[in-house]
mmCIF file of C-alpha atoms in Angstrom:
data_model
loop_
_atom_site.group_PDB
_atom_site.id
_atom_site.type_symbol
_atom_site.label_atom_id
_atom_site.label_comp_id
_atom_site.label_asym_id
_atom_site.label_seq_id
_atom_site.Cartn_x
_atom_site.Cartn_y
_atom_site.Cartn_z
ATOM 1 C CA MET A 33 -37.168 71.712 33.614
ATOM 2 C CA TRP A 34 -34.449 69.432 32.541
ATOM 3 C CA LYS A 35 -36.494 66.621 30.847
ATOM 4 C CA CYS A 36 -38.143 69.090 28.389
ATOM 5 C CA LEU A 37 -34.846 70.718 27.542
ATOM 6 C CA LEU A 38 -33.620 67.046 26.787
ATOM 7 C CA PHE A 39 -36.622 66.061 25.066
ATOM 8 C CA VAL A 40 -36.388 69.088 22.662
ATOM 9 C CA VAL A 41 -32.649 68.237 21.949
ATOM 10 C CA ALA A 42 -33.867 64.675 21.348
ATOM 11 C CA ALA A 43 -36.203 65.978 18.992
ATOM 12 C CA ILE A 44 -34.287 68.497 16.848
ATOM 13 C CA GLY A 45 -31.523 65.641 16.657
ATOM 14 C CA ILE A 46 -34.403 63.069 15.215
ATOM 15 C CA ALA A 47 -35.321 66.373 12.701
ATOM 16 C CA ARG A 48 -31.716 66.904 11.500
ATOM 17 C CA CYS A 49 -30.531 63.107 11.023
ATOM 18 C CA GLN A 50 -34.044 62.984 8.371
ATOM 19 C CA ASP A 51 -32.345 65.712 6.753
ATOM 20 C CA ILE A 52 -29.276 64.255 6.362
ATOM 21 C CA PRO A 53 -28.925 62.079 3.595
ATOM 22 C CA GLY A 54 -28.512 58.430 4.052
ATOM 23 C CA ALA A 55 -28.973 58.733 8.058
ATOM 24 C CA GLU A 56 -30.508 55.828 8.835
ATOM 25 C CA VAL A 57 -33.198 56.729 11.466
ATOM 26 C CA TYR A 58 -33.896 53.050 12.061
ATOM 27 C CA PRO A 59 -30.706 51.049 12.066
ATOM 28 C CA VAL A 60 -31.050 47.647 10.450
ATOM 29 C CA PRO A 61 -30.293 44.876 13.549
ATOM 30 C CA PRO A 62 -28.095 41.916 13.235
ATOM 31 C CA LYS A 63 -29.599 38.419 11.372
ATOM 32 C CA PRO A 64 -31.527 36.969 13.906
ATOM 33 C CA ALA A 65 -30.167 33.109 14.365
ATOM 34 C CA PHE A 66 -33.827 31.808 14.775
ATOM 35 C CA GLN A 67 -35.040 33.720 11.921
ATOM 36 C CA VAL A 68 -37.435 35.730 13.817
ATOM 37 C CA ILE A 69 -37.102 39.447 15.464
ATOM 38 C CA ASP A 70 -40.065 40.154 17.858
ATOM 39 C CA GLU A 71 -39.110 44.489 18.172
ATOM 40 C CA ALA A 72 -42.660 44.774 19.148
ATOM 41 C CA ARG A 73 -42.313 42.152 21.976
ATOM 42 C CA ILE A 74 -46.222 40.951 21.180
ATOM 43 C CA PHE A 75 -44.848 37.056 21.854
ATOM 44 C CA GLN A 76 -43.052 38.555 25.474
ATOM 45 C CA LEU A 77 -45.766 36.964 27.432
ATOM 46 C CA GLU A 78 -46.408 34.180 24.735
ATOM 47 C CA PRO A 79 -42.816 32.692 23.876
ATOM 48 C CA ASP A 80 -44.505 29.467 23.159
ATOM 49 C CA ARG A 81 -45.919 30.755 19.821
ATOM 50 C CA LEU A 82 -42.792 32.819 18.908
ATOM 51 C CA ARG A 83 -41.064 29.283 19.363
ATOM 52 C CA ALA A 84 -43.670 27.839 16.848
ATOM 53 C CA ILE A 85 -42.817 30.408 14.553
ATOM 54 C CA ALA A 86 -39.231 29.924 15.074
ATOM 55 C CA GLY A 87 -39.806 26.263 14.104
ATOM 56 C CA ARG A 88 -41.763 26.792 11.346
ATOM 57 C CA LEU A 89 -39.190 28.765 9.648
ATOM 58 C CA ARG A 90 -36.395 26.155 10.194
ATOM 59 C CA ASP A 91 -38.046 23.429 9.087
ATOM 60 C CA LEU A 92 -38.677 25.658 5.909
ATOM 61 C CA ARG A 93 -34.673 25.866 5.755
ATOM 62 C CA GLU A 94 -34.203 22.672 6.394
ATOM 63 C CA ARG A 95 -36.068 21.033 3.834
ATOM 64 C CA TYR A 96 -35.916 23.477 1.114
ATOM 65 C CA ASP A 97 -32.697 25.305 1.755
ATOM 66 C CA PHE A 98 -34.888 28.359 2.282
ATOM 67 C CA PRO A 99 -34.209 30.753 4.705
ATOM 68 C CA LEU A 100 -37.431 32.929 5.770
ATOM 69 C CA TYR A 101 -36.669 35.770 7.973
ATOM 70 C CA VAL A 102 -39.655 37.539 9.836
ATOM 71 C CA ALA A 103 -39.033 41.016 11.577
ATOM 72 C CA ILE A 104 -42.106 41.996 13.563
ATOM 73 C CA HIS A 105 -42.405 45.551 14.425
ATOM 74 C CA ASP A 106 -44.810 47.573 16.293
ATOM 75 C CA SER A 107 -44.412 50.883 14.376
ATOM 76 C CA LEU A 108 -40.965 51.589 11.973
ATOM 77 C CA ILE A 109 -39.431 55.472 12.693
ATOM 78 C CA GLY A 110 -38.414 56.755 9.582
ATOM 79 C CA THR A 111 -39.081 54.201 7.413
ATOM 80 C CA ASN A 112 -41.504 51.656 5.992
ATOM 81 C CA THR A 113 -42.159 48.164 5.556
ATOM 82 C CA THR A 114 -41.314 48.312 1.952
ATOM 83 C CA GLU A 115 -37.531 50.369 2.512
ATOM 84 C CA GLN A 116 -37.184 48.243 5.641
ATOM 85 C CA ALA A 117 -37.810 44.910 4.079
ATOM 86 C CA GLN A 118 -35.689 45.620 1.115
ATOM 87 C CA ARG A 119 -32.531 46.789 3.480
ATOM 88 C CA LEU A 120 -32.780 43.549 5.422
ATOM 89 C CA GLN A 121 -33.005 41.478 2.461
ATOM 90 C CA ASP A 122 -29.660 42.718 0.933
ATOM 91 C CA ALA A 123 -27.969 42.629 4.558
ATOM 92 C CA TRP A 124 -29.006 39.577 5.947
ATOM 93 C CA ILE A 125 -29.508 37.422 2.258
ATOM 94 C CA GLY A 126 -27.975 39.421 -0.492
ATOM 95 C CA LYS A 127 -27.650 37.291 -3.632
ATOM 96 C CA GLU A 128 -28.922 34.197 -1.609
ATOM 97 C CA SER A 129 -31.773 32.429 -1.932
ATOM 98 C CA GLY A 130 -34.345 33.172 0.564
ATOM 99 C CA LEU A 131 -36.849 36.029 2.129
ATOM 100 C CA VAL A 132 -37.383 38.647 4.384
ATOM 101 C CA ALA A 133 -40.886 39.898 5.202
ATOM 102 C CA VAL A 134 -40.996 42.953 7.861
ATOM 103 C CA ILE A 135 -44.532 43.130 9.655
ATOM 104 C CA GLU A 136 -45.485 46.359 11.241
ATOM 105 C CA THR A 137 -48.444 45.619 13.772
ATOM 106 C CA ASP A 138 -49.860 49.031 14.318
ATOM 107 C CA SER A 139 -51.013 49.474 11.340
ATOM 108 C CA GLY A 140 -51.199 45.931 10.028
ATOM 109 C CA ARG A 141 -48.927 46.122 6.950
ATOM 110 C CA PHE A 142 -46.680 43.526 5.990
ATOM 111 C CA SER A 143 -43.826 43.364 3.086
ATOM 112 C CA VAL A 144 -40.848 41.295 1.820
ATOM 113 C CA GLY A 145 -37.950 42.054 0.136
ATOM 114 C CA ARG A 146 -36.987 42.039 -3.734
ATOM 115 C CA PRO A 147 -34.731 39.246 -4.373
ATOM 116 C CA ALA A 148 -31.664 40.125 -6.140
ATOM 117 C CA ARG A 149 -31.547 39.450 -9.652
ATOM 118 C CA LYS A 150 -29.025 36.529 -10.750
ATOM 119 C CA SER A 151 -27.592 36.221 -14.350
ATOM 120 C CA GLU A 152 -25.051 34.206 -16.740
ATOM 121 C CA THR A 153 -23.064 36.000 -19.294
ATOM 122 C CA ILE A 154 -22.840 33.859 -22.243
ATOM 123 C CA ASP A 155 -20.005 34.151 -24.882
ATOM 124 C CA THR A 156 -21.983 36.762 -26.962
ATOM 125 C CA GLY A 157 -21.555 39.142 -23.741
ATOM 126 C CA ALA A 158 -25.385 38.715 -23.414
ATOM 127 C CA GLU A 159 -26.784 38.236 -19.894
ATOM 128 C CA LEU A 160 -29.324 35.409 -19.346
ATOM 129 C CA PRO A 161 -31.804 35.556 -16.050
ATOM 130 C CA VAL A 162 -30.855 32.107 -13.822
ATOM 131 C CA MET A 163 -33.236 31.038 -11.409
ATOM 132 C CA GLY A 164 -31.921 28.354 -8.764
ATOM 133 C CA PRO A 165 -34.019 25.367 -7.476
ATOM 134 C CA ALA A 166 -34.987 27.064 -4.323
ATOM 135 C CA ASP A 167 -35.185 30.747 -6.060
ATOM 136 C CA LEU A 168 -39.031 32.160 -6.695
ATOM 137 C CA SER A 169 -40.028 33.774 -9.663
ATOM 138 C CA GLN A 170 -41.590 37.462 -9.744
ATOM 139 C CA VAL A 171 -45.235 35.274 -10.475
ATOM 140 C CA GLU A 172 -44.842 32.651 -7.857
ATOM 141 C CA LEU A 173 -44.400 35.343 -4.987
ATOM 142 C CA THR A 174 -46.788 37.458 -6.122
ATOM 143 C CA GLY A 175 -49.466 34.357 -5.623
ATOM 144 C CA VAL A 176 -47.835 33.548 -1.829
ATOM 145 C CA LEU A 177 -48.673 37.459 -0.878
ATOM 146 C CA ALA A 178 -52.106 37.326 -2.301
ATOM 147 C CA ARG A 179 -52.917 33.766 -0.901
ATOM 148 C CA VAL A 180 -51.565 35.104 2.846
ATOM 149 C CA ALA A 181 -52.747 38.132 2.389
ATOM 150 C CA GLU A 182 -56.658 36.656 1.852
ATOM 151 C CA LYS A 183 -56.141 34.987 4.838
ATOM 152 C CA VAL A 184 -54.691 37.122 7.073
ATOM 153 C CA LEU A 185 -57.251 40.159 5.960
ATOM 154 C CA PRO A 186 -60.373 39.262 8.582
ATOM 155 C CA ILE A 187 -57.774 39.175 11.703
ATOM 156 C CA ALA A 188 -57.915 41.909 13.891
ATOM 157 C CA ASP A 189 -55.993 40.629 16.480
ATOM 158 C CA ARG A 190 -52.049 41.919 16.349
ATOM 159 C CA GLN A 191 -50.700 38.994 17.800
ATOM 160 C CA ALA A 192 -52.505 36.539 15.698
ATOM 161 C CA ARG A 193 -51.996 38.742 13.022
ATOM 162 C CA ALA A 194 -48.188 38.586 13.285
ATOM 163 C CA GLU A 195 -48.229 34.876 13.742
ATOM 164 C CA ALA A 196 -50.954 34.154 10.762
ATOM 165 C CA LEU A 197 -48.672 36.063 8.538
ATOM 166 C CA ALA A 198 -45.402 34.121 9.502
ATOM 167 C CA MET A 199 -47.232 30.472 9.296
ATOM 168 C CA GLY A 200 -48.787 30.944 6.157
ATOM 169 C CA LEU A 201 -45.933 32.856 4.669
ATOM 170 C CA SER A 202 -43.582 29.623 5.507
ATOM 171 C CA GLU A 203 -46.831 27.345 4.491
ATOM 172 C CA GLU A 204 -47.238 28.589 0.796
ATOM 173 C CA ILE A 205 -43.657 28.579 0.042
ATOM 174 C CA GLY A 206 -43.103 25.719 1.230
ATOM 175 C CA ALA A 207 -46.099 24.343 -0.835
ATOM 176 C CA VAL A 208 -44.254 26.214 -3.962
ATOM 177 C CA LEU A 209 -41.363 24.091 -3.207
ATOM 178 C CA GLU A 210 -42.311 21.075 -3.106
ATOM 179 C CA ALA A 211 -44.301 21.153 -6.318
ATOM 180 C CA ARG A 212 -41.546 22.221 -8.007
ATOM 181 C CA ARG A 213 -39.564 19.211 -6.318
ATOM 182 C CA ASN A 214 -42.379 17.016 -7.708
ATOM 183 C CA GLU A 215 -41.949 17.990 -11.108
ATOM 184 C CA PRO A 216 -40.794 15.024 -13.468
ATOM 185 C CA GLU A 217 -36.974 15.599 -15.051
ATOM 186 C CA PRO A 218 -36.926 16.934 -18.074
ATOM 187 C CA ARG A 219 -35.762 13.328 -19.502
ATOM 188 C CA ASN A 220 -38.886 11.761 -17.888
ATOM 189 C CA LYS A 221 -40.908 15.064 -18.825
ATOM 190 C CA MET A 222 -39.886 14.204 -22.545
ATOM 191 C CA ARG A 223 -40.243 10.722 -22.614
ATOM 192 C CA THR A 224 -44.283 11.370 -21.142
ATOM 193 C CA VAL A 225 -44.634 13.716 -24.182
ATOM 194 C CA VAL A 226 -43.575 10.761 -26.924
ATOM 195 C CA LEU A 227 -45.484 8.274 -25.076
ATOM 196 C CA GLY A 228 -47.919 10.071 -24.841
ATOM 197 C CA VAL A 229 -48.002 11.609 -28.804
ATOM 198 C CA GLY A 230 -47.473 7.391 -29.865
ATOM 199 C CA LEU A 231 -50.593 6.790 -27.892
ATOM 200 C CA LEU A 232 -52.675 9.104 -29.079
ATOM 201 C CA ALA A 233 -51.418 8.132 -32.638
ATOM 202 C CA GLY A 234 -51.994 4.239 -32.089
ATOM 203 C CA CYS A 235 -55.628 5.597 -30.892
ATOM 204 C CA GLY A 236 -55.967 7.228 -33.923
ATOM 205 C CA LEU A 237 -55.030 4.573 -36.425
ATOM 206 C CA VAL A 238 -56.994 2.272 -34.315
ATOM 207 C CA ALA A 239 -59.985 4.499 -34.765
ATOM 208 C CA MET A 240 -59.098 4.817 -38.511
ATOM 209 C CA VAL A 241 -59.348 1.083 -38.960
ATOM 210 C CA ALA A 242 -62.657 0.353 -36.855
ATOM 211 C CA LEU A 243 -64.425 3.298 -39.208
ATOM 212 C CA ALA A 244 -63.278 1.926 -42.456
ATOM 213 C CA PHE A 245 -64.338 -1.681 -41.282
ATOM 214 C CA LEU A 246 -68.108 -0.176 -40.029
ATOM 215 C CA ARG A 247 -68.423 1.635 -43.148
ATOM 216 C CA ARG A 248 -67.464 -1.929 -45.492
ATOM 217 C CA SER A 249 -69.620 -3.612 -43.268
ATOM 218 C CA ASP A 250 -72.504 -0.845 -43.926
ATOM 219 C CA SER A 251 -71.916 -0.979 -47.712
ATOM 220 C CA LYS A 252 -72.559 -4.655 -47.938
ATOM 221 C CA ALA A 253 -75.595 -4.428 -45.620
ATOM 222 C CA ALA A 254 -76.760 -1.897 -48.414
ATOM 223 C CA ARG A 255 -76.333 -3.837 -51.280
ATOM 224 C CA ARG A 256 -79.386 -5.585 -53.099
ATOM 225 C CA TYR A 257 -79.449 -8.251 -55.892
ATOM 226 C CA VAL A 258 -81.885 -8.271 -58.339
ATOM 227 C CA PHE A 259 -82.594 -11.490 -60.308
ATOM 228 C CA PRO A 260 -83.945 -11.189 -64.312
ATOM 229 C CA ARG A 261 -87.102 -12.533 -64.586
ATOM 230 C CA GLY A 262 -86.869 -15.217 -67.528
ATOM 231 C CA ALA A 263 -89.171 -16.150 -70.300
ATOM 232 C CA VAL A 264 -89.589 -19.908 -70.179
ATOM 233 C CA GLY A 265 -91.798 -21.992 -72.840
ATOM 234 C CA GLN A 266 -93.957 -24.465 -71.831
ATOM 235 C CA ARG A 267 -92.785 -28.365 -71.992
ATOM 236 C CA LEU A 268 -95.001 -31.124 -71.896
ATOM 237 C CA GLY A 269 -97.704 -28.781 -71.234
ATOM 238 C CA ALA A 270 -96.677 -28.278 -67.571
ATOM 239 C CA PRO A 271 -95.911 -24.704 -66.161
ATOM 240 C CA TYR A 272 -92.718 -24.757 -65.529
ATOM 241 C CA GLY A 273 -89.663 -26.278 -67.170
ATOM 242 C CA GLY A 274 -87.264 -29.248 -66.209
ATOM 243 C CA GLY A 275 -83.714 -29.757 -66.459
ATOM 244 C CA ARG A 276 -80.473 -29.262 -65.364
ATOM 245 C CA ILE A 277 -79.884 -26.960 -62.123
ATOM 246 C CA SER A 278 -77.042 -24.766 -62.429
ATOM 247 C CA SER A 279 -76.041 -22.052 -59.966
ATOM 248 C CA ARG A 280 -74.237 -18.639 -60.211
ATOM 249 C CA SER A 281 -72.095 -17.028 -57.124
ATOM 250 C CA PHE A 282 -71.664 -13.643 -57.159
ATOM 251 C CA ARG A 283 -68.432 -11.578 -55.820
ATOM 252 C CA SER A 284 -68.545 -8.826 -53.956
#
């Protein structure tokens, strides 16, 4: 009897909390020291796998100064993965570089928070968007999520799926930041462009000279010289006349 009464009171309390604007049925937990929270307890019997995920997230942070937090839940009450990810993004990261991913194992859904927009105000009062070396653009983030979703889509096991999501996000984000790090600096890039344009211009000039030389050679080969027939009278009864021999050269 008392158990039933307590259950009814708890249900009424939860319903009232849902009706109150701004009431948080699922509170925001503190920022995890190891960057991963296993609220679903799917790694409770295999802590080594959870430590491996935490190690991968730590490597990403140390190498690229990009903190990636992963919160694993079995089922969110009073909210969804998108809302919870944004709440954690605002609470744990704010305007700094980084990302929060929320995984719901029961439904198989996952979401990431939207990074805060950074901007600078210029003299005219306008605001220009600014992106730091460890910030992901919307295009880069969309590509990362698409590639990770494609990898984990065939996985049905909850534990393996959550592990693949965390590892995949870390791997794809690291690949994007590594490619950005290997890009040449603006000066070197401009120098490369100038050298490339100069090389193309030089190749074009050499090709023009070679074409002109070939045309001149073809023109010389196509020339024909025709000598007129001269009427020479017979001398001393011989069929051909004798005398001096003169030669003429024809310039090209």
